[in-house]
PDB file of C-alpha atoms and ligand atoms in Angstrom:
ATOM      1  CA  MET V  14       0.068  -0.031   0.099  1.00 98.00           C
ATOM      2  CA  LYS V  15       1.320   3.474  -0.907  1.00 98.00           C
ATOM      3  CA  VAL V  16       0.465   6.519   1.195  1.00 98.00           C
ATOM      4  CA  VAL V  17       0.000   9.463  -1.097  1.00 98.00           C
ATOM      5  CA  THR V  18      -0.235  13.065   0.180  1.00 98.00           C
ATOM      6  CA  THR V  19      -0.131  15.199  -2.824  1.00 98.00           C
ATOM      7  CA  ILE V  20      -2.811  15.723  -5.503  1.00 98.00           C
ATOM      8  CA  LYS V  21      -0.223  15.618  -8.230  1.00 98.00           C
ATOM      9  CA  ASP V  22       1.240  12.322  -7.124  1.00 98.00           C
ATOM     10  CA  MET V  23      -2.253  10.881  -6.752  1.00 98.00           C
ATOM     11  CA  GLN V  24      -3.225  12.029 -10.233  1.00 98.00           C
ATOM     12  CA  GLU V  25      -0.186  10.649 -11.826  1.00 98.00           C
ATOM     13  CA  LEU V  26      -0.427   7.265 -10.148  1.00 98.00           C
ATOM     14  CA  ILE V  27      -4.155   6.938 -11.161  1.00 98.00           C
ATOM     15  CA  LEU V  28      -3.569   7.953 -14.839  1.00 98.00           C
ATOM     16  CA  LYS V  29      -0.866   5.289 -15.023  1.00 98.00           C
ATOM     17  CA  GLN V  30      -3.315   2.689 -13.670  1.00 98.00           C
ATOM     18  CA  LYS V  31      -6.034   3.883 -16.056  1.00 98.00           C
ATOM     19  CA  SER V  32      -3.719   3.871 -19.053  1.00 98.00           C
ATOM     20  CA  GLN V  33      -3.330   0.004 -18.268  1.00 98.00           C
ATOM     21  CA  GLY V  34      -7.112  -0.301 -18.390  1.00 98.00           C
ATOM     22  CA  LYS V  35      -7.446  -0.747 -14.539  1.00 98.00           C
ATOM     23  CA  SER V  36     -10.823   0.016 -12.772  1.00 98.00           C
ATOM     24  CA  ILE V  37     -10.527   2.176  -9.788  1.00 98.00           C
ATOM     25  CA  GLY V  38     -12.787   1.784  -6.645  1.00 98.00           C
ATOM     26  CA  PHE V  39     -12.834   4.826  -4.307  1.00 99.00           C
ATOM     27  CA  VAL V  40     -13.924   5.010  -0.672  1.00 98.00           C
ATOM     28  CA  PRO V  41     -13.818   8.577   0.804  1.00 98.00           C
ATOM     29  CA  THR V  42     -13.677   8.727   4.559  1.00 98.00           C
ATOM     30  CA  MET V  43     -12.807  10.921   7.407  1.00 98.00           C
ATOM     31  CA  GLY V  44     -10.736   8.217   9.044  1.00 98.00           C
ATOM     32  CA  PHE V  45     -10.848   6.626  12.400  1.00 97.00           C
ATOM     33  CA  LEU V  46     -11.876   3.625  10.476  1.00 98.00           C
ATOM     34  CA  HIS V  47     -14.487   1.104  11.805  1.00 97.00           C
ATOM     35  CA  GLU V  48     -16.255  -1.874  10.441  1.00 97.00           C
ATOM     36  CA  GLY V  49     -18.648   0.357   8.393  1.00 97.00           C
ATOM     37  CA  HIS V  50     -15.671   1.769   6.425  1.00 98.00           C
ATOM     38  CA  LEU V  51     -14.126  -1.596   6.166  1.00 98.00           C
ATOM     39  CA  THR V  52     -17.324  -3.013   4.569  1.00 98.00           C
ATOM     40  CA  LEU V  53     -17.049  -0.359   1.945  1.00 98.00           C
ATOM     41  CA  LEU V  54     -13.361  -1.196   1.192  1.00 98.00           C
ATOM     42  CA  ASN V  55     -14.154  -4.904   1.169  1.00 98.00           C
ATOM     43  CA  ARG V  56     -16.927  -4.345  -1.419  1.00 98.00           C
ATOM     44  CA  ALA V  57     -14.484  -2.110  -3.429  1.00 98.00           C
ATOM     45  CA  ARG V  58     -11.810  -4.672  -3.270  1.00 98.00           C
ATOM     46  CA  LYS V  59     -14.084  -7.362  -4.763  1.00 98.00           C
ATOM     47  CA  GLU V  60     -15.388  -5.032  -7.686  1.00 98.00           C
ATOM     48  CA  ASN V  61     -12.218  -3.207  -8.807  1.00 98.00           C
ATOM     49  CA  ASP V  62      -8.620  -3.652  -9.828  1.00 98.00           C
ATOM     50  CA  ILE V  63      -7.405  -0.806  -7.592  1.00 98.00           C
ATOM     51  CA  VAL V  64      -8.666   0.458  -4.372  1.00 99.00           C
ATOM     52  CA  VAL V  65      -8.174   3.977  -3.185  1.00 99.00           C
ATOM     53  CA  LEU V  66      -9.085   5.069   0.348  1.00 98.00           C
ATOM     54  CA  SER V  67      -9.077   8.740   1.259  1.00 98.00           C
ATOM     55  CA  ILE V  68      -8.809  10.021   4.775  1.00 98.00           C
ATOM     56  CA  PHE V  69      -9.461  13.734   5.081  1.00 98.00           C
ATOM     57  CA  VAL V  70     -11.406  15.464   7.876  1.00 98.00           C
ATOM     58  CA  ASN V  71     -12.938  18.107   5.675  1.00 98.00           C
ATOM     59  CA  PRO V  72     -13.284  21.476   7.503  1.00 96.00           C
ATOM     60  CA  LEU V  73     -15.520  22.631   4.810  1.00 95.00           C
ATOM     61  CA  GLN V  74     -18.431  20.483   5.894  1.00 96.00           C
ATOM     62  CA  PHE V  75     -18.229  21.362   9.614  1.00 96.00           C
ATOM     63  CA  GLY V  76     -20.161  24.373  11.043  1.00 95.00           C
ATOM     64  CA  PRO V  77     -18.342  26.793  13.369  1.00 93.00           C
ATOM     65  CA  LYS V  78     -19.946  25.260  16.470  1.00 92.00           C
ATOM     66  CA  GLU V  79     -19.422  21.633  15.289  1.00 94.00           C
ATOM     67  CA  ASP V  80     -16.906  19.027  16.356  1.00 95.00           C
ATOM     68  CA  TYR V  81     -14.125  19.522  13.800  1.00 97.00           C
ATOM     69  CA  ALA V  82     -11.446  19.779  16.478  1.00 95.00           C
ATOM     70  CA  GLU V  83     -12.836  16.988  18.459  1.00 95.00           C
ATOM     71  CA  TYR V  84     -13.438  14.571  15.575  1.00 96.00           C
ATOM     72  CA  PRO V  85     -11.253  11.386  16.408  1.00 96.00           C
ATOM     73  CA  ARG V  86      -8.274  10.907  14.438  1.00 98.00           C
ATOM     74  CA  ASP V  87      -5.623   8.014  14.474  1.00 98.00           C
ATOM     75  CA  PHE V  88      -3.621   7.806  11.209  1.00 98.00           C
ATOM     76  CA  GLU V  89      -1.288   4.937  12.314  1.00 98.00           C
ATOM     77  CA  ARG V  90      -4.172   2.716  13.392  1.00 98.00           C
ATOM     78  CA  ASP V  91      -6.074   3.739  10.083  1.00 98.00           C
ATOM     79  CA  ARG V  92      -2.923   3.041   7.986  1.00 98.00           C
ATOM     80  CA  ALA V  93      -2.581  -0.541   9.485  1.00 98.00           C
ATOM     81  CA  LEU V  94      -6.378  -1.317   8.996  1.00 98.00           C
ATOM     82  CA  ALA V  95      -6.200   0.013   5.302  1.00 98.00           C
ATOM     83  CA  GLU V  96      -3.217  -2.227   4.756  1.00 98.00           C
ATOM     84  CA  SER V  97      -5.022  -5.272   6.095  1.00 98.00           C
ATOM     85  CA  GLU V  98      -7.922  -4.514   3.703  1.00 98.00           C
ATOM     86  CA  LYS V  99      -5.532  -4.484   0.778  1.00 98.00           C
ATOM     87  CA  VAL V 100      -5.949  -0.920  -0.130  1.00 98.00           C
ATOM     88  CA  ASP V 101      -3.581  -0.023  -3.060  1.00 98.00           C
ATOM     89  CA  PHE V 102      -3.355   3.862  -2.345  1.00 99.00           C
ATOM     90  CA  LEU V 103      -4.193   5.660   0.785  1.00 98.00           C
ATOM     91  CA  PHE V 104      -4.821   9.282  -0.133  1.00 99.00           C
ATOM     92  CA  TYR V 105      -4.006  11.373   2.879  1.00 98.00           C
ATOM     93  CA  PRO V 106      -3.751  15.154   1.954  1.00 98.00           C
ATOM     94  CA  SER V 107      -3.342  18.047   4.376  1.00 98.00           C
ATOM     95  CA  VAL V 108      -6.019  20.842   4.523  1.00 98.00           C
ATOM     96  CA  GLU V 109      -3.558  23.176   2.807  1.00 98.00           C
ATOM     97  CA  GLU V 110      -2.995  20.564  -0.034  1.00 98.00           C
ATOM     98  CA  MET V 111      -6.842  20.377  -0.629  1.00 98.00           C
ATOM     99  CA  TYR V 112      -7.451  24.042  -0.018  1.00 97.00           C
ATOM    100  CA  PRO V 113      -4.411  26.105  -0.739  1.00 97.00           C
ATOM    101  CA  THR V 114      -6.258  29.358  -1.337  1.00 94.00           C
ATOM    102  CA  SER V 115      -9.867  30.504  -0.560  1.00 89.00           C
ATOM    103  CA  PRO V 116     -11.914  28.809  -3.256  1.00 85.00           C
ATOM    104  CA  SER V 117     -12.840  30.900  -6.291  1.00 90.00           C
ATOM    105  CA  VAL V 118     -15.695  28.425  -7.258  1.00 90.00           C
ATOM    106  CA  LYS V 119     -17.970  26.769  -4.800  1.00 86.00           C
ATOM    107  CA  VAL V 120     -20.374  23.833  -5.310  1.00 95.00           C
ATOM    108  CA  THR V 121     -23.807  24.750  -3.913  1.00 95.00           C
ATOM    109  CA  VAL V 122     -26.332  22.007  -3.584  1.00 95.00           C
ATOM    110  CA  GLN V 123     -29.770  23.351  -4.407  1.00 91.00           C
ATOM    111  CA  GLU V 124     -31.985  20.375  -3.736  1.00 89.00           C
ATOM    112  CA  ARG V 125     -32.506  17.793  -1.131  1.00 89.00           C
ATOM    113  CA  THR V 126     -30.789  19.999   1.533  1.00 88.00           C
ATOM    114  CA  ASP V 127     -33.626  21.825   3.166  1.00 88.00           C
ATOM    115  CA  VAL V 128     -34.479  18.816   5.233  1.00 91.00           C
ATOM    116  CA  LEU V 129     -32.851  16.393   7.551  1.00 92.00           C
ATOM    117  CA  CYS V 130     -29.210  17.273   8.332  1.00 90.00           C
ATOM    118  CA  GLY V 131     -29.319  19.846   5.605  1.00 89.00           C
ATOM    119  CA  SER V 132     -31.484  22.060   7.693  1.00 90.00           C
ATOM    120  CA  SER V 133     -29.862  21.548  11.004  1.00 87.00           C
ATOM    121  CA  ARG V 134     -26.255  21.816   9.450  1.00 92.00           C
ATOM    122  CA  PRO V 135     -26.313  24.803   6.980  1.00 93.00           C
ATOM    123  CA  GLY V 136     -23.631  24.630   4.433  1.00 94.00           C
ATOM    124  CA  HIS V 137     -22.744  20.955   5.343  1.00 95.00           C
ATOM    125  CA  PHE V 138     -23.779  19.488   2.018  1.00 96.00           C
ATOM    126  CA  ASP V 139     -22.047  22.252   0.092  1.00 96.00           C
ATOM    127  CA  GLY V 140     -18.846  21.219   1.844  1.00 96.00           C
ATOM    128  CA  VAL V 141     -19.395  17.589   1.075  1.00 97.00           C
ATOM    129  CA  ALA V 142     -20.210  18.230  -2.594  1.00 97.00           C
ATOM    130  CA  THR V 143     -17.105  20.462  -2.959  1.00 97.00           C
ATOM    131  CA  VAL V 144     -14.741  17.941  -1.446  1.00 98.00           C
ATOM    132  CA  ILE V 145     -16.253  15.026  -3.395  1.00 98.00           C
ATOM    133  CA  THR V 146     -16.066  16.874  -6.717  1.00 98.00           C
ATOM    134  CA  LYS V 147     -12.405  17.587  -6.022  1.00 98.00           C
ATOM    135  CA  PHE V 148     -11.910  13.905  -4.993  1.00 98.00           C
ATOM    136  CA  PHE V 149     -13.673  12.758  -8.237  1.00 98.00           C
ATOM    137  CA  ASN V 150     -11.206  14.882 -10.292  1.00 98.00           C
ATOM    138  CA  ILE V 151      -8.208  13.641  -8.415  1.00 98.00           C
ATOM    139  CA  ILE V 152      -8.993   9.826  -8.068  1.00 98.00           C
ATOM    140  CA  MET V 153     -11.063   9.516 -11.305  1.00 98.00           C
ATOM    141  CA  PRO V 154     -12.833   6.537  -9.937  1.00 98.00           C
ATOM    142  CA  THR V 155     -14.737   3.896 -11.881  1.00 98.00           C
ATOM    143  CA  ARG V 156     -16.882   3.337  -8.787  1.00 98.00           C
ATOM    144  CA  ALA V 157     -17.321   5.251  -5.605  1.00 98.00           C
ATOM    145  CA  TYR V 158     -18.584   3.664  -2.394  1.00 98.00           C
ATOM    146  CA  PHE V 159     -20.856   5.488   0.154  1.00 98.00           C
ATOM    147  CA  GLY V 160     -22.745   4.184   3.205  1.00 98.00           C
ATOM    148  CA  LYS V 161     -26.424   4.412   3.535  1.00 98.00           C
ATOM    149  CA  LYS V 162     -25.889   5.628   7.196  1.00 97.00           C
ATOM    150  CA  ASP V 163     -25.432   8.959   5.532  1.00 96.00           C
ATOM    151  CA  ALA V 164     -28.498   8.448   3.236  1.00 96.00           C
ATOM    152  CA  GLN V 165     -28.987  12.124   2.556  1.00 95.00           C
ATOM    153  CA  GLN V 166     -25.372  12.290   1.510  1.00 96.00           C
ATOM    154  CA  VAL V 167     -25.997   9.440  -1.037  1.00 97.00           C
ATOM    155  CA  ALA V 168     -28.982  11.323  -2.433  1.00 96.00           C
ATOM    156  CA  VAL V 169     -26.963  14.580  -2.706  1.00 96.00           C
ATOM    157  CA  ILE V 170     -24.062  12.773  -4.381  1.00 97.00           C
ATOM    158  CA  GLU V 171     -26.454  11.053  -6.711  1.00 96.00           C
ATOM    159  CA  GLY V 172     -27.633  14.609  -7.807  1.00 95.00           C
ATOM    160  CA  LEU V 173     -24.042  15.864  -8.147  1.00 97.00           C
ATOM    161  CA  ILE V 174     -22.999  12.915 -10.440  1.00 98.00           C
ATOM    162  CA  SER V 175     -26.069  13.254 -12.639  1.00 96.00           C
ATOM    163  CA  ASP V 176     -26.190  17.030 -12.809  1.00 96.00           C
ATOM    164  CA  PHE V 177     -22.394  17.502 -13.586  1.00 97.00           C
ATOM    165  CA  ASN V 178     -22.260  14.267 -15.777  1.00 98.00           C
ATOM    166  CA  ILE V 179     -19.542  12.734 -13.750  1.00 98.00           C
ATOM    167  CA  PRO V 180     -18.462   9.347 -15.222  1.00 98.00           C
ATOM    168  CA  VAL V 181     -18.584   7.460 -11.970  1.00 98.00           C
ATOM    169  CA  ASN V 182     -20.932   4.637 -10.586  1.00 98.00           C
ATOM    170  CA  LEU V 183     -22.198   5.334  -7.166  1.00 98.00           C
ATOM    171  CA  VAL V 184     -22.401   2.238  -4.986  1.00 98.00           C
ATOM    172  CA  ALA V 185     -24.531   2.633  -1.842  1.00 98.00           C
ATOM    173  CA  VAL V 186     -23.725   0.212   0.970  1.00 98.00           C
ATOM    174  CA  ASP V 187     -26.064  -0.966   3.820  1.00 98.00           C
ATOM    175  CA  ILE V 188     -25.574   0.287   7.251  1.00 98.00           C
ATOM    176  CA  VAL V 189     -23.201  -1.816   9.570  1.00 98.00           C
ATOM    177  CA  ARG V 190     -24.377  -1.908  13.183  1.00 98.00           C
ATOM    178  CA  GLU V 191     -22.917  -2.944  16.483  1.00 98.00           C
ATOM    179  CA  ASN V 192     -24.321  -6.109  18.073  1.00 97.00           C
ATOM    180  CA  ASP V 193     -26.788  -3.961  20.001  1.00 97.00           C
ATOM    181  CA  GLY V 194     -28.066  -2.292  16.859  1.00 98.00           C
ATOM    182  CA  LEU V 195     -26.200   1.029  17.200  1.00 98.00           C
ATOM    183  CA  ALA V 196     -24.899   2.230  13.767  1.00 98.00           C
ATOM    184  CA  LYS V 197     -21.202   2.067  13.701  1.00 98.00           C
ATOM    185  CA  SER V 198     -19.668   5.512  13.695  1.00 97.00           C
ATOM    186  CA  SER V 199     -16.320   7.140  14.330  1.00 95.00           C
ATOM    187  CA  ARG V 200     -18.197   9.523  16.728  1.00 96.00           C
ATOM    188  CA  ASN V 201     -19.415   6.798  18.906  1.00 97.00           C
ATOM    189  CA  VAL V 202     -16.135   6.991  21.006  1.00 97.00           C
ATOM    190  CA  ASN V 203     -17.293  10.485  22.163  1.00 96.00           C
ATOM    191  CA  LEU V 204     -20.414   9.150  23.720  1.00 98.00           C
ATOM    192  CA  LEU V 205     -20.274   9.067  27.715  1.00 98.00           C
ATOM    193  CA  PRO V 206     -20.653   5.368  28.990  1.00 98.00           C
ATOM    194  CA  THR V 207     -24.296   5.948  30.008  1.00 97.00           C
ATOM    195  CA  GLU V 208     -25.005   7.615  26.754  1.00 98.00           C
ATOM    196  CA  ARG V 209     -23.520   4.668  24.759  1.00 98.00           C
ATOM    197  CA  LYS V 210     -26.036   2.413  26.518  1.00 97.00           C
ATOM    198  CA  GLU V 211     -28.974   4.762  25.826  1.00 97.00           C
ATOM    199  CA  ALA V 212     -27.976   5.299  22.175  1.00 98.00           C
ATOM    200  CA  THR V 213     -29.315   1.674  21.325  1.00 98.00           C
ATOM    201  CA  VAL V 214     -32.718   3.345  21.548  1.00 98.00           C
ATOM    202  CA  LEU V 215     -32.150   5.125  18.319  1.00 98.00           C
ATOM    203  CA  TYR V 216     -32.299   1.941  16.145  1.00 98.00           C
ATOM    204  CA  GLN V 217     -34.903   0.464  18.501  1.00 98.00           C
ATOM    205  CA  SER V 218     -37.191   3.368  17.808  1.00 98.00           C
ATOM    206  CA  LEU V 219     -36.806   2.938  14.037  1.00 98.00           C
ATOM    207  CA  GLN V 220     -37.479  -0.802  14.367  1.00 97.00           C
ATOM    208  CA  ALA V 221     -40.631  -0.094  16.234  1.00 97.00           C
ATOM    209  CA  ALA V 222     -41.671   2.454  13.453  1.00 97.00           C
ATOM    210  CA  ASN V 223     -41.051  -0.184  11.001  1.00 97.00           C
ATOM    211  CA  ALA V 224     -43.197  -2.668  12.908  1.00 97.00           C
ATOM    212  CA  ALA V 225     -46.108  -0.221  13.087  1.00 97.00           C
ATOM    213  CA  ILE V 226     -45.805   0.356   9.341  1.00 98.00           C
ATOM    214  CA  ASP V 227     -45.728  -3.414   8.730  1.00 96.00           C
ATOM    215  CA  LYS V 228     -49.032  -3.542  10.742  1.00 97.00           C
ATOM    216  CA  GLY V 229     -50.602  -1.012   8.471  1.00 97.00           C
ATOM    217  CA  GLU V 230     -49.983   2.487   9.908  1.00 97.00           C
ATOM    218  CA  ARG V 231     -49.604   4.923   6.998  1.00 98.00           C
ATOM    219  CA  ASP V 232     -49.746   8.325   8.879  1.00 98.00           C
ATOM    220  CA  PRO V 233     -46.234   9.856   8.993  1.00 98.00           C
ATOM    221  CA  ILE V 234     -47.046  12.050  11.944  1.00 98.00           C
ATOM    222  CA  LYS V 235     -48.187   9.146  14.097  1.00 98.00           C
ATOM    223  CA  ILE V 236     -44.911   7.217  13.291  1.00 98.00           C
ATOM    224  CA  ILE V 237     -42.832  10.333  14.031  1.00 98.00           C
ATOM    225  CA  ASP V 238     -44.512  10.819  17.404  1.00 98.00           C
ATOM    226  CA  MET V 239     -43.982   7.260  18.269  1.00 98.00           C
ATOM    227  CA  ILE V 240     -40.318   7.579  17.623  1.00 98.00           C
ATOM    228  CA  CYS V 241     -39.899  10.782  19.598  1.00 98.00           C
ATOM    229  CA  GLU V 242     -41.778   9.176  22.512  1.00 97.00           C
ATOM    230  CA  VAL V 243     -39.478   6.155  22.581  1.00 97.00           C
ATOM    231  CA  ILE V 244     -36.364   8.253  22.344  1.00 97.00           C
ATOM    232  CA  GLY V 245     -37.636  10.729  24.923  1.00 96.00           C
ATOM    233  CA  ASN V 246     -38.604   8.092  27.405  1.00 96.00           C
ATOM    234  CA  GLU V 247     -35.362   6.082  27.178  1.00 94.00           C
ATOM    235  CA  SER V 248     -32.463   8.440  26.663  1.00 95.00           C
ATOM    236  CA  SER V 249     -31.038  11.655  27.831  1.00 96.00           C
ATOM    237  CA  GLY V 250     -30.279  12.723  24.243  1.00 97.00           C
ATOM    238  CA  VAL V 251     -32.030  15.749  22.701  1.00 97.00           C
ATOM    239  CA  ILE V 252     -33.811  15.013  19.529  1.00 97.00           C
ATOM    240  CA  ASP V 253     -32.505  17.241  16.678  1.00 96.00           C
ATOM    241  CA  TYR V 254     -35.070  15.856  14.130  1.00 96.00           C
ATOM    242  CA  VAL V 255     -37.233  12.774  13.372  1.00 97.00           C
ATOM    243  CA  GLN V 256     -38.419  13.009   9.772  1.00 97.00           C
ATOM    244  CA  ILE V 257     -39.910  10.940   6.984  1.00 98.00           C
ATOM    245  CA  TYR V 258     -39.556  11.631   3.410  1.00 97.00           C
ATOM    246  CA  SER V 259     -39.654   9.848  -0.008  1.00 96.00           C
ATOM    247  CA  TYR V 260     -36.402   8.418  -0.971  1.00 95.00           C
ATOM    248  CA  PRO V 261     -34.112   9.486  -2.774  1.00 93.00           C
ATOM    249  CA  GLN V 262     -36.131  12.545  -3.672  1.00 91.00           C
ATOM    250  CA  LEU V 263     -36.547  13.608  -0.001  1.00 94.00           C
ATOM    251  CA  LYS V 264     -40.066  15.200  -0.495  1.00 94.00           C
ATOM    252  CA  PRO V 265     -42.629  15.376   2.264  1.00 96.00           C
ATOM    253  CA  LEU V 266     -45.328  12.625   2.262  1.00 96.00           C
ATOM    254  CA  GLU V 267     -48.962  12.913   3.565  1.00 96.00           C
ATOM    255  CA  LYS V 268     -49.303   9.305   3.513  1.00 97.00           C
ATOM    256  CA  LEU V 269     -46.608   6.565   3.687  1.00 97.00           C
ATOM    257  CA  GLU V 270     -46.164   4.955   0.183  1.00 97.00           C
ATOM    258  CA  GLY V 271     -43.302   4.011  -2.168  1.00 97.00           C
ATOM    259  CA  THR V 272     -39.709   4.060  -0.948  1.00 97.00           C
ATOM    260  CA  ILE V 273     -39.356   6.118   2.145  1.00 98.00           C
ATOM    261  CA  ILE V 274     -36.647   7.128   4.672  1.00 98.00           C
ATOM    262  CA  ILE V 275     -37.206   7.361   8.259  1.00 98.00           C
ATOM    263  CA  ALA V 276     -34.322   9.344   9.770  1.00 98.00           C
ATOM    264  CA  LEU V 277     -33.299  10.800  12.948  1.00 98.00           C
ATOM    265  CA  ALA V 278     -30.586  12.830  14.637  1.00 97.00           C
ATOM    266  CA  VAL V 279     -30.045  12.929  18.454  1.00 98.00           C
ATOM    267  CA  LYS V 280     -27.621  15.190  20.314  1.00 97.00           C
ATOM    268  CA  PHE V 281     -25.694  13.754  23.217  1.00 97.00           C
ATOM    269  CA  THR V 282     -23.091  15.687  25.433  1.00 97.00           C
ATOM    270  CA  LYS V 283     -20.346  15.690  22.902  1.00 95.00           C
ATOM    271  CA  VAL V 284     -21.755  14.058  19.743  1.00 95.00           C
ATOM    272  CA  ARG V 285     -24.732  14.144  17.528  1.00 96.00           C
ATOM    273  CA  LEU V 286     -25.738  10.803  16.171  1.00 97.00           C
ATOM    274  CA  ILE V 287     -27.737   9.962  13.014  1.00 97.00           C
ATOM    275  CA  ASP V 288     -29.536   6.760  11.914  1.00 98.00           C
ATOM    276  CA  ASN V 289     -32.162   5.799   9.376  1.00 98.00           C
ATOM    277  CA  ILE V 290     -33.993   3.021   7.770  1.00 98.00           C
ATOM    278  CA  ILE V 291     -35.093   3.097   4.073  1.00 97.00           C
ATOM    279  CA  THR V 292     -38.153   0.931   3.384  1.00 97.00           C
ATOM    280  CA  LYS V 293     -40.308   0.160   0.538  1.00 96.00           C
ATOM    281  CA  ILE V 294     -44.112   0.134   1.055  1.00 94.00           C
ATOM    282  CA  ASP V 295     -46.230  -1.826  -1.319  1.00 82.00           C
TER     283      ASP V 295
HETATM  284  P1  AMP G 326     -17.172   9.095   7.443  1.00 86.04           P
HETATM  285  O1  AMP G 326     -15.720   8.754   7.741  1.00 86.04           O
HETATM  286  O2  AMP G 326     -17.989   9.024   8.586  1.00 86.04           O
HETATM  287  O3  AMP G 326     -17.218  10.298   6.611  1.00 86.04           O
HETATM  288  O4  AMP G 326     -17.842   7.955   6.506  1.00 86.04           O
HETATM  289  C1  AMP G 326     -17.199   7.566   5.389  1.00 86.04           C
HETATM  290  C2  AMP G 326     -18.101   6.563   4.532  1.00 86.04           C
HETATM  291  O5  AMP G 326     -18.395   5.546   5.335  1.00 86.04           O
HETATM  292  C3  AMP G 326     -19.431   7.297   4.264  1.00 86.04           C
HETATM  293  O6  AMP G 326     -19.895   6.993   3.044  1.00 86.04           O
HETATM  294  C4  AMP G 326     -20.294   6.780   5.370  1.00 86.04           C
HETATM  295  O7  AMP G 326     -21.675   6.678   4.986  1.00 86.04           O
HETATM  296  C5  AMP G 326     -19.821   5.356   5.463  1.00 86.04           C
HETATM  297  N1  AMP G 326     -20.153   4.850   6.826  1.00 86.04           N
HETATM  298  C6  AMP G 326     -19.974   5.368   7.934  1.00 86.04           C
HETATM  299  N2  AMP G 326     -20.429   4.632   8.904  1.00 86.04           N
HETATM  300  C7  AMP G 326     -21.041   3.513   8.314  1.00 86.04           C
HETATM  301  C8  AMP G 326     -21.806   2.460   8.750  1.00 86.04           C
HETATM  302  N3  AMP G 326     -22.000   2.152  10.154  1.00 86.04           N
HETATM  303  N4  AMP G 326     -22.335   1.437   7.901  1.00 86.04           N
HETATM  304  C9  AMP G 326     -22.014   1.767   6.607  1.00 86.04           C
HETATM  305  N5  AMP G 326     -21.422   2.790   6.086  1.00 86.04           N
HETATM  306  C10 AMP G 326     -20.834   3.626   7.008  1.00 86.04           C
END
């Protein structure tokens, strides 16, 4: 595995691989790797000749009061994990390398951002779309792998690829969970011990919602109320949002039908956790 820190080196290496007809699988991450990331890497390894992992905590996608400074980082551990997943190139640029000057062009996401994390994290998806556009131009991937844990991100990137005609195939991978159901996240280490126990209620509330839908409930308000009640009763976390939309369009629904996303965000002392389920209603 080669660790690459400059854009120029990365592009040269990729162009060389592409000139030999190799397919490139790309997994963008912010590091502090866990099984969710490793599942993406594993899938990329199976489907491509070359696997590129990027590790970059992108300042552009954090708000001024968010956890950019506290975001967990451990490059040596990540490097060893990447090596064991048979990554070919680990792209690990500095902030100065990615953003040497203040940008003269910005990517602004117009749709699918007025809901869910877009409304509670203004500018977040512009930051994501900007860094992903840069990565697509640097890595030139055949396939790019994203987790459904960040389902809104998947929807936004789908829009980016389609609107800008980017020649890449997006592969969306199912959420990987801890044994007790908590969605794996780099941020879970910043939960207090009591909060870690309580956090299992996030997925439990989504499962309860799914069960109610299976039994025939079609009123989104009733489902949302049910989730809020379960979380409110069983955790000290403060609900940021619980919302239901069509997926991937992210349009409001008066009645549950088609493919929907039930998504939530809950704030704990030092971290804000997100989770969702995407389900198809016949
Ligand atoms: P992050 O490092 O949090 O930016 O995540 C990098 C990629 O891994 C994103 O596409 C995430 O959606 C994905 N990811 C993070 N956690 C999980 C998980 N528990 N299951 C599946 N994918 C995940």
